[in-house]
XYZ file of N, CA and C in Angstrom:
867
model
N -4.153 21.729 -12.321
C -3.760 20.386 -12.563
C -4.952 19.535 -12.911
N -4.930 18.729 -13.998
C -6.015 17.889 -14.423
C -5.742 16.483 -13.837
N -6.700 15.970 -13.075
C -6.566 14.711 -12.376
C -7.625 13.724 -12.782
N -7.287 12.490 -13.091
C -8.257 11.457 -13.302
C -8.629 10.846 -11.920
N -9.839 10.345 -11.784
C -10.232 9.723 -10.507
C -11.179 8.504 -10.865
N -10.636 7.322 -10.438
C -11.303 6.042 -10.738
C -11.880 5.482 -9.412
N -13.198 5.359 -9.325
C -13.864 4.765 -8.174
C -14.557 5.897 -7.294
N -15.899 5.809 -7.316
C -16.663 6.807 -6.556
C -17.542 6.204 -5.479
N -16.904 5.335 -4.663
C -17.613 4.840 -3.504
C -17.679 5.868 -2.426
N -17.813 5.422 -1.192
C -17.963 6.393 -0.065
C -16.749 7.308 0.022
N -15.563 6.702 -0.122
C -14.331 7.471 0.019
C -14.055 8.285 -1.330
N -14.090 7.577 -2.403
C -13.755 8.192 -3.664
C -14.601 9.437 -4.063
N -15.826 9.283 -3.787
C -16.795 10.417 -4.113
C -16.365 11.662 -3.279
N -16.132 11.436 -1.996
C -15.740 12.579 -1.152
C -14.423 13.146 -1.568
N -13.455 12.304 -1.933
C -12.147 12.780 -2.323
C -12.156 13.537 -3.641
N -12.910 13.009 -4.606
C -13.002 13.674 -5.931
C -13.750 15.059 -5.771
N -14.723 15.069 -4.882
C -15.461 16.294 -4.655
C -14.502 17.387 -4.049
N -13.687 16.989 -3.178
C -12.694 17.917 -2.554
C -11.750 18.534 -3.639
N -11.297 17.664 -4.521
C -10.418 18.130 -5.538
C -11.080 19.176 -6.423
N -12.350 18.904 -6.801
C -13.161 19.878 -7.597
C -13.341 21.152 -6.844
N -13.648 21.052 -5.573
C -13.871 22.294 -4.808
C -12.605 23.124 -4.644
N -11.451 22.544 -4.729
C -10.197 23.307 -4.651
C -9.596 23.632 -5.996
N -10.423 23.585 -7.011
C -9.959 24.148 -8.344
C -9.221 23.147 -9.292
N -9.208 21.862 -8.883
C -8.593 20.889 -9.808
C -9.589 20.593 -10.907
N -9.127 20.339 -12.141
C -9.913 19.770 -13.198
C -9.923 18.231 -12.956
N -11.137 17.640 -12.877
C -11.157 16.228 -12.549
C -12.070 15.445 -13.591
N -11.460 14.394 -14.105
C -12.227 13.451 -14.963
C -12.468 12.201 -14.167
N -13.762 11.810 -14.013
C -14.055 10.641 -13.133
C -14.565 9.464 -13.936
N -14.435 8.307 -13.288
C -14.987 7.047 -13.839
C -15.457 6.199 -12.698
N -16.570 5.501 -12.853
C -17.022 4.568 -11.895
C -17.620 3.339 -12.604
N -17.486 2.181 -12.062
C -18.045 0.979 -12.731
C -19.532 1.150 -12.996
N -20.317 1.707 -12.050
C -21.661 2.115 -12.276
C -21.605 3.581 -12.713
N -21.706 3.885 -14.021
C -21.476 5.243 -14.475
C -22.424 6.280 -13.960
N -23.609 5.849 -13.547
C -24.613 6.788 -13.014
C -24.137 7.485 -11.811
N -23.177 6.839 -11.061
C -22.615 7.485 -9.848
C -21.791 8.658 -10.155
N -21.410 8.858 -11.438
C -20.636 10.033 -11.866
C -21.503 11.289 -11.957
N -22.824 11.123 -12.046
C -23.684 12.245 -12.331
C -23.553 13.452 -11.310
N -23.506 13.092 -10.050
C -23.370 14.087 -9.066
C -22.072 14.885 -9.178
N -21.017 14.205 -9.589
C -19.680 14.857 -9.754
C -19.736 15.682 -11.005
N -20.426 15.233 -11.984
C -20.549 16.018 -13.241
C -21.211 17.361 -12.940
N -22.202 17.338 -12.083
C -22.921 18.570 -11.731
C -21.991 19.551 -10.971
N -20.938 19.015 -10.341
C -19.953 19.904 -9.676
C -18.908 20.360 -10.588
N -18.917 19.867 -11.841
C -17.942 20.350 -12.827
C -16.933 19.333 -13.362
N -17.099 18.027 -12.940
C -16.233 16.976 -13.419
C -16.556 16.570 -14.785
N -15.600 16.135 -15.571
C -15.793 15.391 -16.791
C -15.935 13.970 -16.474
N -16.531 13.193 -17.422
C -16.738 11.783 -17.166
C -16.062 10.987 -18.261
N -15.256 9.962 -17.865
C -14.640 9.047 -18.778
C -15.420 7.761 -18.831
N -15.628 7.259 -20.053
C -16.428 6.005 -20.188
C -15.720 4.782 -19.664
N -14.381 4.821 -19.652
C -13.623 3.658 -19.198
C -12.360 4.131 -18.429
N -11.705 3.315 -17.628
C -10.450 3.765 -17.016
C -9.429 4.184 -18.056
N -9.334 3.446 -19.183
C -8.406 3.832 -20.242
C -8.688 5.256 -20.756
N -9.929 5.611 -20.903
C -10.263 6.914 -21.428
C -9.847 8.057 -20.462
N -9.986 7.757 -19.133
C -9.544 8.691 -18.137
C -8.029 8.917 -18.157
N -7.277 7.796 -18.231
C -5.788 7.883 -18.275
C -5.300 8.568 -19.561
N -6.016 8.325 -20.646
C -5.584 8.995 -21.890
C -5.689 10.468 -21.785
N -6.677 10.946 -21.025
C -6.923 12.370 -20.925
C -6.022 13.063 -19.884
N -5.717 12.362 -18.815
C -5.037 12.961 -17.662
C -3.588 12.521 -17.508
N -2.751 13.482 -17.131
C -1.352 13.125 -16.826
C -1.232 12.312 -15.525
N -2.182 12.636 -14.585
C -2.100 11.998 -13.299
C -3.501 11.388 -13.016
N -3.501 10.096 -12.658
C -4.750 9.406 -12.366
C -4.696 8.739 -10.996
N -5.792 8.961 -10.247
C -5.868 8.386 -8.883
C -6.997 7.314 -8.932
N -6.740 6.164 -8.312
C -7.701 5.125 -8.159
C -8.007 4.962 -6.655
N -9.290 4.761 -6.362
C -9.766 4.531 -4.919
C -10.835 3.405 -5.041
N -10.321 2.175 -4.883
C -11.197 1.019 -5.167
C -11.401 0.157 -3.924
N -12.277 -0.834 -4.001
C -12.695 -1.536 -2.753
C -11.754 -2.648 -2.239
N -11.053 -3.281 -3.146
C -10.180 -4.402 -2.705
C -9.191 -4.754 -3.796
N -8.298 -5.698 -3.499
C -7.226 -6.045 -4.457
C -7.837 -6.454 -5.821
N -8.898 -7.221 -5.811
C -9.536 -7.644 -7.085
C -9.961 -6.494 -7.930
N -10.619 -5.522 -7.330
C -11.067 -4.332 -8.050
C -9.846 -3.554 -8.520
N -8.864 -3.354 -7.711
C -7.676 -2.599 -8.059
C -6.968 -3.182 -9.270
N -6.868 -4.456 -9.336
C -6.195 -5.239 -10.426
C -7.070 -5.154 -11.692
N -8.349 -5.305 -11.593
C -9.240 -5.356 -12.761
C -9.257 -3.960 -13.446
N -9.198 -2.889 -12.664
C -9.228 -1.550 -13.306
C -7.969 -1.241 -14.038
N -6.874 -1.887 -13.695
C -5.638 -1.702 -14.405
C -5.531 -2.659 -15.564
N -5.867 -3.975 -15.354
C -5.471 -4.980 -16.342
C -6.586 -5.444 -17.307
N -7.866 -5.211 -16.921
C -8.987 -5.599 -17.779
C -9.018 -4.856 -19.096
N -9.806 -5.359 -20.064
C -10.055 -4.628 -21.289
C -10.551 -3.243 -21.038
N -9.962 -2.224 -21.742
C -10.186 -0.819 -21.479
C -9.791 -0.361 -20.163
N -8.757 -1.070 -19.588
C -8.241 -0.763 -18.302
C -7.228 0.341 -18.362
N -6.770 0.840 -17.247
C -5.798 2.006 -17.219
C -4.519 1.663 -17.941
N -4.040 0.419 -17.824
C -2.782 0.061 -18.434
C -2.740 0.331 -19.930
N -3.894 0.195 -20.680
C -3.889 0.371 -22.059
C -3.430 1.761 -22.538
N -3.613 2.772 -21.709
C -3.213 4.162 -22.084
C -2.101 4.768 -21.260
N -1.487 3.931 -20.431
C -0.270 4.377 -19.677
C 0.855 4.519 -20.673
N 1.582 5.663 -20.533
C 2.680 5.888 -21.476
C 3.733 6.716 -20.683
N 4.844 7.049 -21.313
C 5.873 7.751 -20.644
C 5.366 9.077 -20.104
N 5.662 9.358 -18.886
C 5.292 10.630 -18.248
C 3.957 10.616 -17.529
N 3.181 9.554 -17.719
C 1.886 9.535 -16.986
C 2.043 8.845 -15.615
N 1.285 9.376 -14.657
C 1.401 8.862 -13.288
C 0.150 8.197 -12.897
N 0.224 7.104 -12.141
C -0.934 6.357 -11.627
C -0.701 6.168 -10.151
N -1.714 6.627 -9.373
C -1.654 6.591 -7.910
C -2.842 5.756 -7.409
N -2.543 4.588 -6.809
C -3.612 3.736 -6.267
C -3.670 4.020 -4.780
N -4.826 4.589 -4.416
C -5.112 4.892 -2.960
C -6.014 3.848 -2.302
N -6.241 2.748 -2.986
C -6.997 1.667 -2.383
C -6.199 0.944 -1.284
N -6.927 0.277 -0.416
C -6.224 -0.547 0.584
C -6.147 -1.991 0.075
N -4.877 -2.348 -0.344
C -4.599 -3.653 -0.862
C -3.385 -4.218 -0.145
N -3.054 -5.511 -0.582
C -1.770 -6.056 0.014
C -0.639 -5.593 -0.801
N 0.608 -5.758 -0.277
C 1.816 -5.252 -0.950
C 1.984 -5.994 -2.276
N 1.628 -7.269 -2.387
C 1.822 -8.072 -3.597
C 1.012 -7.393 -4.737
N -0.221 -6.932 -4.477
C -1.059 -6.278 -5.412
C -0.420 -5.007 -5.961
N 0.076 -4.152 -4.976
C 0.706 -2.911 -5.331
C 1.944 -3.142 -6.230
N 2.743 -4.152 -5.885
C 3.944 -4.492 -6.602
C 3.661 -4.895 -8.020
N 2.614 -5.736 -8.198
C 2.151 -6.167 -9.476
C 1.707 -4.992 -10.376
N 0.949 -4.074 -9.789
C 0.530 -2.903 -10.556
C 1.695 -2.010 -10.901
N 2.625 -1.815 -9.976
C 3.789 -1.001 -10.214
C 4.605 -1.545 -11.370
N 4.860 -2.857 -11.412
C 5.650 -3.457 -12.467
C 5.051 -3.253 -13.840
N 3.714 -3.350 -13.935
C 2.955 -3.144 -15.183
C 3.025 -1.752 -15.629
N 2.776 -0.792 -14.701
C 2.832 0.671 -15.058
C 4.202 1.095 -15.512
N 5.192 0.586 -14.784
C 6.607 0.936 -15.028
C 7.069 0.402 -16.407
N 6.530 -0.821 -16.696
C 6.984 -1.426 -17.950
C 6.557 -0.644 -19.203
N 5.497 0.242 -19.020
C 5.045 1.075 -20.135
C 5.557 2.488 -20.057
N 6.560 2.671 -19.168
C 7.121 4.024 -19.062
C 6.391 4.940 -18.101
N 5.368 4.489 -17.393
C 4.626 5.312 -16.486
C 5.222 5.281 -15.103
N 4.714 6.162 -14.219
C 5.204 6.226 -12.836
C 4.079 5.806 -11.898
N 4.425 5.062 -10.852
C 3.396 4.533 -9.985
C 3.746 4.962 -8.505
N 2.588 5.182 -7.791
C 2.679 5.429 -6.393
C 1.513 4.694 -5.709
N 1.752 4.038 -4.664
C 0.676 3.513 -3.840
C 0.471 4.598 -2.689
N -0.781 4.824 -2.384
C -1.072 5.879 -1.402
C -2.353 5.583 -0.646
N -2.406 4.417 0.059
C -3.606 4.180 0.886
C -3.817 5.210 1.919
N -4.982 5.372 2.447
C -5.297 6.444 3.391
C -5.830 5.878 4.691
N -5.497 6.535 5.781
C -6.064 6.275 7.073
C -7.147 7.277 7.286
N -8.346 6.795 7.540
C -9.502 7.747 7.740
C -10.683 7.163 7.010
N -11.927 7.598 7.421
C -13.121 7.054 6.788
C -13.909 8.228 6.092
N -15.259 8.106 6.090
C -16.063 9.054 5.398
C -15.865 10.520 5.784
N -16.020 10.790 7.059
C -15.946 12.199 7.536
C -14.554 12.811 7.266
N -13.448 12.125 7.596
C -12.157 12.683 7.223
C -11.945 12.954 5.758
N -12.542 11.989 4.948
C -12.491 12.153 3.463
C -13.152 13.441 3.048
N -14.386 13.569 3.628
C -15.190 14.798 3.274
C -14.419 16.104 3.713
N -13.778 16.020 4.870
C -13.168 17.223 5.443
C -11.709 17.416 4.907
N -11.183 16.539 4.068
C -9.816 16.643 3.631
C -8.830 16.416 4.728
N -9.203 15.512 5.662
C -8.342 15.227 6.824
C -7.827 13.832 6.912
N -7.620 13.163 5.710
C -7.062 11.852 5.656
C -5.604 11.866 5.982
N -5.048 10.714 6.366
C -3.580 10.548 6.491
C -3.171 9.654 5.325
N -2.272 10.110 4.490
C -1.868 9.446 3.239
C -0.568 8.740 3.441
N -0.544 7.479 3.111
C 0.627 6.576 3.332
C 1.215 6.219 2.006
N 2.060 7.016 1.447
C 2.526 6.834 0.056
C 3.894 6.098 -0.002
N 4.042 5.359 -1.079
C 5.317 4.716 -1.359
C 5.459 4.470 -2.835
N 6.717 4.531 -3.323
C 6.924 4.254 -4.794
C 7.797 5.366 -5.404
N 7.401 5.896 -6.532
C 8.179 6.834 -7.312
C 8.165 8.245 -6.585
N 9.316 8.687 -6.098
C 9.401 9.893 -5.285
C 9.068 11.127 -6.130
N 9.406 11.093 -7.463
C 9.049 12.252 -8.244
C 7.570 12.408 -8.424
N 6.881 11.288 -8.529
C 5.427 11.298 -8.595
C 4.799 11.795 -7.321
N 5.355 11.359 -6.203
C 4.950 11.855 -4.921
C 4.986 13.350 -4.814
N 6.140 13.862 -5.246
C 6.369 15.346 -5.201
C 5.360 16.040 -6.116
N 5.057 15.477 -7.243
C 4.041 16.011 -8.225
C 2.655 16.038 -7.605
N 2.386 14.986 -6.821
C 1.003 14.754 -6.278
C 0.781 15.543 -4.990
N 1.836 16.131 -4.391
C 1.612 16.830 -3.115
C 0.538 17.850 -3.079
N 0.369 18.681 -4.179
C -0.761 19.622 -4.112
C -2.128 18.954 -3.979
N -2.309 17.809 -4.611
C -3.507 17.063 -4.476
C -3.633 16.400 -3.127
N -2.540 15.843 -2.611
C -2.540 15.253 -1.286
C -2.860 16.276 -0.211
N -2.334 17.509 -0.421
C -2.621 18.578 0.609
C -4.129 18.913 0.704
N -4.790 18.735 -0.388
C -6.271 18.941 -0.415
C -7.010 17.735 0.255
N -6.538 16.524 -0.030
C -7.187 15.293 0.408
C -6.899 14.962 1.831
N -5.734 15.353 2.344
C -5.326 14.903 3.661
C -4.695 15.976 4.552
N -4.589 15.694 5.827
C -3.945 16.589 6.780
C -2.473 16.296 6.872
N -2.013 15.117 6.407
C -0.641 14.761 6.485
C -0.342 13.628 5.506
N 0.747 13.758 4.805
C 1.103 12.652 3.887
C 2.499 12.189 4.219
N 2.712 10.883 4.238
C 4.044 10.295 4.497
C 4.599 9.634 3.228
N 5.888 9.805 3.028
C 6.522 9.028 1.906
C 7.308 7.910 2.565
N 6.938 6.654 2.281
C 7.523 5.546 3.058
C 8.541 4.678 2.283
N 8.974 5.164 1.126
C 9.970 4.455 0.409
C 9.490 3.587 -0.728
N 9.940 2.307 -0.704
C 9.579 1.445 -1.848
C 8.144 0.945 -1.864
N 7.625 0.624 -3.049
C 6.297 0.143 -3.235
C 6.077 -1.127 -2.316
N 4.955 -1.158 -1.638
C 4.654 -2.196 -0.682
C 4.630 -1.713 0.700
N 5.471 -0.673 1.030
C 5.509 -0.163 2.381
C 4.260 0.635 2.765
N 3.692 1.259 1.749
C 2.402 1.977 2.068
C 1.306 0.998 2.433
N 1.222 -0.087 1.605
C 0.201 -1.070 1.790
C 0.383 -1.748 3.168
N 1.590 -2.054 3.509
C 1.871 -2.766 4.775
C 1.491 -1.831 5.961
N 1.835 -0.572 5.881
C 1.555 0.388 6.956
C 0.034 0.520 7.138
N -0.695 0.565 6.063
C -2.185 0.744 6.161
C -2.765 -0.537 6.780
N -2.274 -1.723 6.437
C -2.829 -2.939 6.992
C -2.550 -3.043 8.515
N -1.283 -2.589 8.944
C -1.020 -2.562 10.377
C -2.003 -1.631 11.098
N -2.211 -0.433 10.534
C -3.036 0.521 11.182
C -4.524 -0.014 11.261
N -5.027 -0.620 10.152
C -6.387 -1.141 10.230
C -6.522 -2.341 11.103
N -5.510 -3.115 11.199
C -5.472 -4.280 12.081
C -5.633 -3.788 13.565
N -4.895 -2.743 13.946
C -4.985 -2.234 15.299
C -6.397 -1.653 15.476
N -6.926 -0.934 14.497
C -8.240 -0.338 14.663
C -9.331 -1.389 14.809
N -9.258 -2.439 14.018
C -10.306 -3.506 14.095
C -10.247 -4.245 15.443
N -9.032 -4.441 15.972
C -8.882 -5.081 17.231
C -9.443 -4.203 18.362
N -9.137 -2.875 18.245
C -9.697 -1.987 19.225
C -11.178 -1.895 19.235
N -11.740 -1.931 18.043
C -13.208 -1.888 17.931
C -13.912 -3.069 18.613
N -13.242 -4.235 18.511
C -13.808 -5.446 19.188
C -13.725 -5.295 20.676
N -12.560 -4.816 21.196
C -12.405 -4.666 22.663
C -13.353 -3.632 23.128
N -13.569 -2.550 22.427
C -14.473 -1.480 22.746
C -15.887 -2.033 22.833
N -16.292 -2.806 21.821
C -17.638 -3.349 21.825
C -17.852 -4.311 23.022
N -16.885 -5.124 23.352
C -16.985 -5.992 24.540
C -17.163 -5.168 25.809
N -16.367 -4.029 25.884
C -16.458 -3.195 27.064
C -17.823 -2.558 27.230
N -18.406 -2.062 26.138
C -19.713 -1.483 26.213
C -20.785 -2.498 26.671
N -20.666 -3.709 26.155
C -21.602 -4.765 26.574
C -21.368 -5.156 27.960
N -20.171 -5.297 28.400
C -19.876 -5.646 29.788
C -20.347 -4.576 30.766
N -20.155 -3.313 30.420
C -20.674 -2.202 31.287
C -22.184 -2.294 31.409
N -22.843 -2.499 30.259
C -24.311 -2.595 30.294
C -24.806 -3.742 31.163
N -24.188 -4.931 30.935
C -24.664 -6.139 31.646
C -24.282 -6.073 33.166
N -23.345 -5.226 33.457
C -22.919 -5.054 34.884
C -23.784 -4.017 35.596
N -24.720 -3.419 34.849
C -25.600 -2.447 35.541
C -25.051 -1.056 35.404
N -24.032 -0.822 34.552
C -23.469 0.520 34.450
C -23.980 1.223 33.201
N -23.966 2.568 33.211
C -24.410 3.305 32.100
C -23.286 3.404 31.037
N -23.529 2.847 29.838
C -22.412 2.873 28.832
C -22.003 4.326 28.484
N -22.892 5.259 28.616
C -22.512 6.671 28.331
C -21.488 7.154 29.287
N -21.624 6.675 30.542
C -20.630 7.076 31.571
C -19.353 6.452 31.222
N -19.402 5.218 30.786
C -18.089 4.513 30.346
C -17.401 5.371 29.263
N -18.197 5.923 28.331
C -17.566 6.777 27.261
C -16.857 8.002 27.872
N -17.524 8.582 28.891
C -16.965 9.766 29.570
C -15.647 9.452 30.277
N -15.624 8.238 30.988
C -14.459 7.832 31.705
C -13.298 7.527 30.716
N -13.600 6.801 29.624
C -12.579 6.472 28.641
C -11.952 7.760 28.032
N -12.865 8.751 27.827
C -12.386 9.960 27.143
C -11.479 10.830 28.037
N -11.473 10.493 29.316
C -10.611 11.281 30.251
C -9.372 10.570 30.632
N -9.172 9.292 30.107
C -8.012 8.540 30.434
C -6.991 8.363 29.442
N -6.083 7.488 29.702
C -4.917 7.313 28.826
C -5.250 6.684 27.454
N -6.413 5.992 27.372
C -6.827 5.325 26.097
C -7.899 6.150 25.386
N -8.035 7.468 25.743
C -8.946 8.307 25.034
C -8.545 8.359 23.522
N -9.492 8.270 22.651
C -9.198 8.379 21.233
C -10.429 8.816 20.430
N -10.158 9.424 19.277
C -11.304 9.954 18.506
C -12.236 8.829 18.068
N -11.853 7.566 17.826
C -12.776 6.540 17.375
C -13.746 6.207 18.433
N -13.292 6.027 19.695
C -14.278 5.774 20.798
C -15.245 6.961 20.937
N -14.684 8.152 20.907
C -15.600 9.356 21.092
C -16.596 9.510 20.032
N -16.206 9.184 18.751
C -17.159 9.384 17.633
C -18.086 8.197 17.475
N -17.570 6.987 17.625
C -18.440 5.817 17.330
C -19.327 5.421 18.502
N -18.813 5.676 19.740
C -19.502 5.181 20.901
C -21.006 5.545 20.977
N -21.361 6.848 20.869
C -22.761 7.228 20.988
C -23.630 6.624 19.950
N -23.120 6.532 18.706
C -23.968 5.950 17.574
C -24.143 4.446 17.806
N -23.060 3.768 18.298
C -23.195 2.353 18.610
C -24.250 2.072 19.663
N -24.270 2.877 20.708
C -25.222 2.693 21.793
C -26.651 2.886 21.267
N -26.792 3.771 20.296
C -28.124 4.011 19.705
C -28.452 2.970 18.673
N -27.542 2.139 18.284
C -27.804 1.128 17.279
C -27.816 1.694 15.841
N -27.089 2.750 15.690
C -26.924 3.437 14.358
C -25.601 3.052 13.710
N -25.696 2.296 12.655
C -24.455 1.781 11.985
C -24.356 2.284 10.525
N -24.768 3.519 10.261
C -24.675 4.064 8.951
C -23.198 4.041 8.510
N -22.952 3.432 7.300
C -21.549 3.129 6.951
C -20.675 4.342 6.673
N -19.640 4.538 7.498
C -18.521 5.466 7.234
C -17.404 4.596 6.601
N -17.197 3.405 7.192
C -16.270 2.453 6.661
C -16.925 1.029 6.804
N -17.395 0.514 5.651
C -18.162 -0.683 5.712
C -17.407 -1.866 6.429
N -18.171 -2.662 7.134
C -17.632 -3.782 7.905
C -16.932 -4.768 7.004
N -17.538 -5.034 5.834
C -16.906 -5.976 4.866
C -15.507 -5.620 4.466
N -15.241 -4.252 4.359
C -13.909 -3.849 4.029
C -12.917 -3.920 5.263
N -13.475 -3.731 6.467
C -12.636 -3.931 7.668
C -12.213 -5.340 7.754
N -13.172 -6.260 7.540
C -12.786 -7.686 7.578
C -11.737 -8.093 6.505
N -11.909 -7.553 5.382
C -10.969 -7.734 4.265
C -9.541 -7.324 4.755
N -9.446 -6.137 5.369
C -8.230 -5.621 5.819
C -7.635 -6.479 6.993
N -8.450 -6.965 7.826
C -7.940 -7.905 8.931
C -7.390 -9.127 8.277
N -8.052 -9.667 7.211
C -7.576 -10.908 6.498
C -6.238 -10.668 5.914
N -6.097 -9.478 5.221
C -4.822 -9.134 4.632
C -3.737 -8.946 5.623
N -4.091 -8.303 6.760
C -3.081 -8.101 7.801
C -2.603 -9.395 8.442
N -3.527 -10.353 8.600
C -3.171 -11.673 9.107
C -2.261 -12.389 8.148
N -2.514 -12.245 6.890
C -1.615 -12.811 5.826
C -0.248 -12.228 5.916
N -0.140 -10.924 6.165
C 1.134 -10.241 6.341
C 1.800 -10.788 7.651
N 1.035 -11.096 8.637
C 1.608 -11.698 9.809
C 2.123 -13.126 9.558
N 1.439 -13.846 8.746
C 1.933 -15.207 8.360
C 3.222 -15.084 7.629
N 3.284 -14.133 6.757
C 4.506 -13.962 5.872
C 5.699 -13.598 6.708
N 5.490 -12.934 7.847
C 6.593 -12.457 8.737
C 6.668 -13.268 9.979
N 5.938 -14.383 10.149
C 5.949 -15.233 11.323
C 5.617 -14.439 12.555
N 4.689 -13.547 12.480
C 4.257 -12.764 13.676
C 2.939 -13.323 14.160
N 3.026 -13.763 15.454
C 1.780 -14.312 16.097
C 0.824 -13.124 16.406
N -0.460 -13.300 15.957
C -1.378 -12.163 16.124
C -2.698 -12.754 16.620
N -2.797 -13.311 17.844
C -4.015 -13.925 18.374
C -5.152 -12.930 18.544
N -4.908 -11.673 18.963
C -5.934 -10.731 19.173
C -6.557 -10.330 17.808
N -5.683 -10.097 16.874
C -6.208 -9.746 15.495
C -6.976 -10.959 14.902
N -6.511 -12.153 15.197
C -7.197 -13.312 14.573
C -8.607 -13.401 15.176
N -8.692 -13.192 16.557
C -10.005 -13.301 17.170
C -10.941 -12.164 16.646
N -10.373 -11.036 16.443
C -11.143 -9.855 15.914
C -11.661 -10.181 14.512
N -10.793 -10.791 13.746
C -11.177 -11.147 12.340
C -12.401 -12.109 12.384
N -12.312 -13.056 13.293
C -13.433 -13.998 13.376
C -14.767 -13.339 13.789
N -14.672 -12.284 14.658
C -15.847 -11.521 15.042
C -16.438 -10.751 13.804
N -15.563 -10.155 13.008
C -16.055 -9.500 11.790
C -16.595 -10.423 10.804
N -16.039 -11.608 10.702
C -16.557 -12.656 9.812
C -17.975 -13.067 10.279
N -18.122 -13.211 11.572
C -19.430 -13.644 12.108
C -20.413 -12.551 11.737
N -20.071 -11.280 11.923
C -20.954 -10.163 11.558
C -21.330 -10.208 10.111
N -20.381 -10.498 9.258
C -20.663 -10.561 7.778
C -21.677 -11.733 7.541
N -21.488 -12.815 8.212
C -22.387 -13.926 8.011
C -23.811 -13.643 8.461
N -23.963 -12.630 9.320
C -25.220 -12.238 9.833
C -25.846 -11.096 8.914
N -25.166 -10.788 7.829
C -25.687 -9.807 6.885
C -25.304 -8.360 7.238
N -24.301 -8.165 8.065
C -23.996 -6.781 8.454
C -22.829 -6.172 7.655
N -22.417 -6.831 6.583
C -21.250 -6.432 5.896
C -21.281 -5.019 5.266
N -22.418 -4.558 4.872
C -22.589 -3.261 4.291
C -22.777 -2.092 5.369
N -22.945 -2.491 6.589
C -23.070 -1.508 7.672
C -21.648 -1.039 8.086
N -21.585 -0.064 8.920
C -20.336 0.421 9.395
C -19.621 -0.668 10.203
N -18.273 -0.661 10.243
C -17.538 -1.689 10.969
C -17.829 -1.728 12.465
N -18.389 -0.651 12.986
C -18.786 -0.673 14.376
C -19.949 -1.544 14.637
N -20.660 -2.078 13.552
C -21.767 -2.968 13.720
C -21.338 -4.291 14.316
N -20.023 -4.558 14.504
C -19.604 -5.734 15.137
C -20.062 -5.723 16.580
N -20.330 -4.555 17.151
C -20.914 -4.384 18.489
C -22.228 -5.122 18.559
N -23.003 -5.081 17.502
C -24.357 -5.734 17.522
C -24.209 -7.182 17.742
N -23.160 -7.840 17.076
C -23.042 -9.309 17.271
C -22.593 -9.594 18.672
N -21.749 -8.762 19.290
C -21.299 -9.018 20.729
C -22.551 -8.869 21.641
N -23.338 -7.810 21.368
C -24.501 -7.550 22.195
C -25.547 -8.613 22.058
N -25.889 -9.038 20.833
C -26.915 -9.951 20.597
C -26.581 -11.389 21.140
N -25.231 -11.697 21.159
C -24.807 -13.006 21.645
C -25.000 -13.087 23.117
N -25.231 -11.963 23.834
C -25.430 -12.027 25.228
C -26.892 -12.017 25.679
N -27.795 -11.945 24.639
C -29.235 -11.902 24.946
C -29.753 -13.196 25.402
C-alpha cells in the first residue's frame, strides 16, 4: 500500500518511520522540507506540497500540531484539497476539535473523497513502538481500508461512528491526563516539602489503586528535572483549552480541568511550552521556593 504522510513532528516522524519499516511505500511532506531528509534515507519519497502527496497516493495521513495547521494543510494553496478526487482517502490523525474535523470532512466529501478522523492516544515512545491507541470516526469503508496501517501504528483502534466523535474522545482523554499530571505534580511537591522521599511516593502509588503507566514513566524524570519533550506542554494546554470549550458546549462544569489549564498556561508564560507537559511540575515546585 502506498501512503502519503503530512507532518513530521515528534509523532509524525515516528509514525511514518514505522510504516516504512513495515513495508509500506510512503511519500512524506513537512512544512520544513529538510525534516523529510531522514525519512528519505529510510526509503520514503518526498512531496513538495500536500497537493503533490495526495496526487500520488490513494491514502494520505496527516499528523499536525493544532486545528490551524490541520486546516491550512487542506485548504491553503497547494493544499491537499486541490488533488482530492473520487476514491482518494484522507485521514487526519491530529488532535483537533470536532468542528475542525467536520469542516475538513465536508470539503473532502464534496470532491468525492473519503475522510476519517483518527486522533491517537499516546506520545513519542508509543508512537515509536507502534503502541498508539487510534480513535477513528467517519467513513467506515476508509477505516476498513486503513486497518493494515493502523495495525502498524497502534496496539488498538476504535471506530467511533460519525465524524467528530474521534475528536471529542481524544479531548476527553487528554483532559483527564492533564488534570492527573497537575495532581501528580502537587503530590510530588507535597511529599518533598513534608520531608518524604518522592521516590518512595512513586513506589507506593505504583502498588495502589491509582497505579498507572504515566506516573511510573514520568515520575523519575520529573524528580530529576528532565523534561525532554515526548508530548510538548504547549500542545497539552491547547487540548485542555479545546476540552473546556467542549465542556462549555455541553454545559458540563469542569473546575478541575479549568484549574489545570491555568497551570499549563502559567508554565507556557514561563517559557516551558516546548518542554514535555510534565514540566508543569516545575511551576508547582518553583512556586513553593
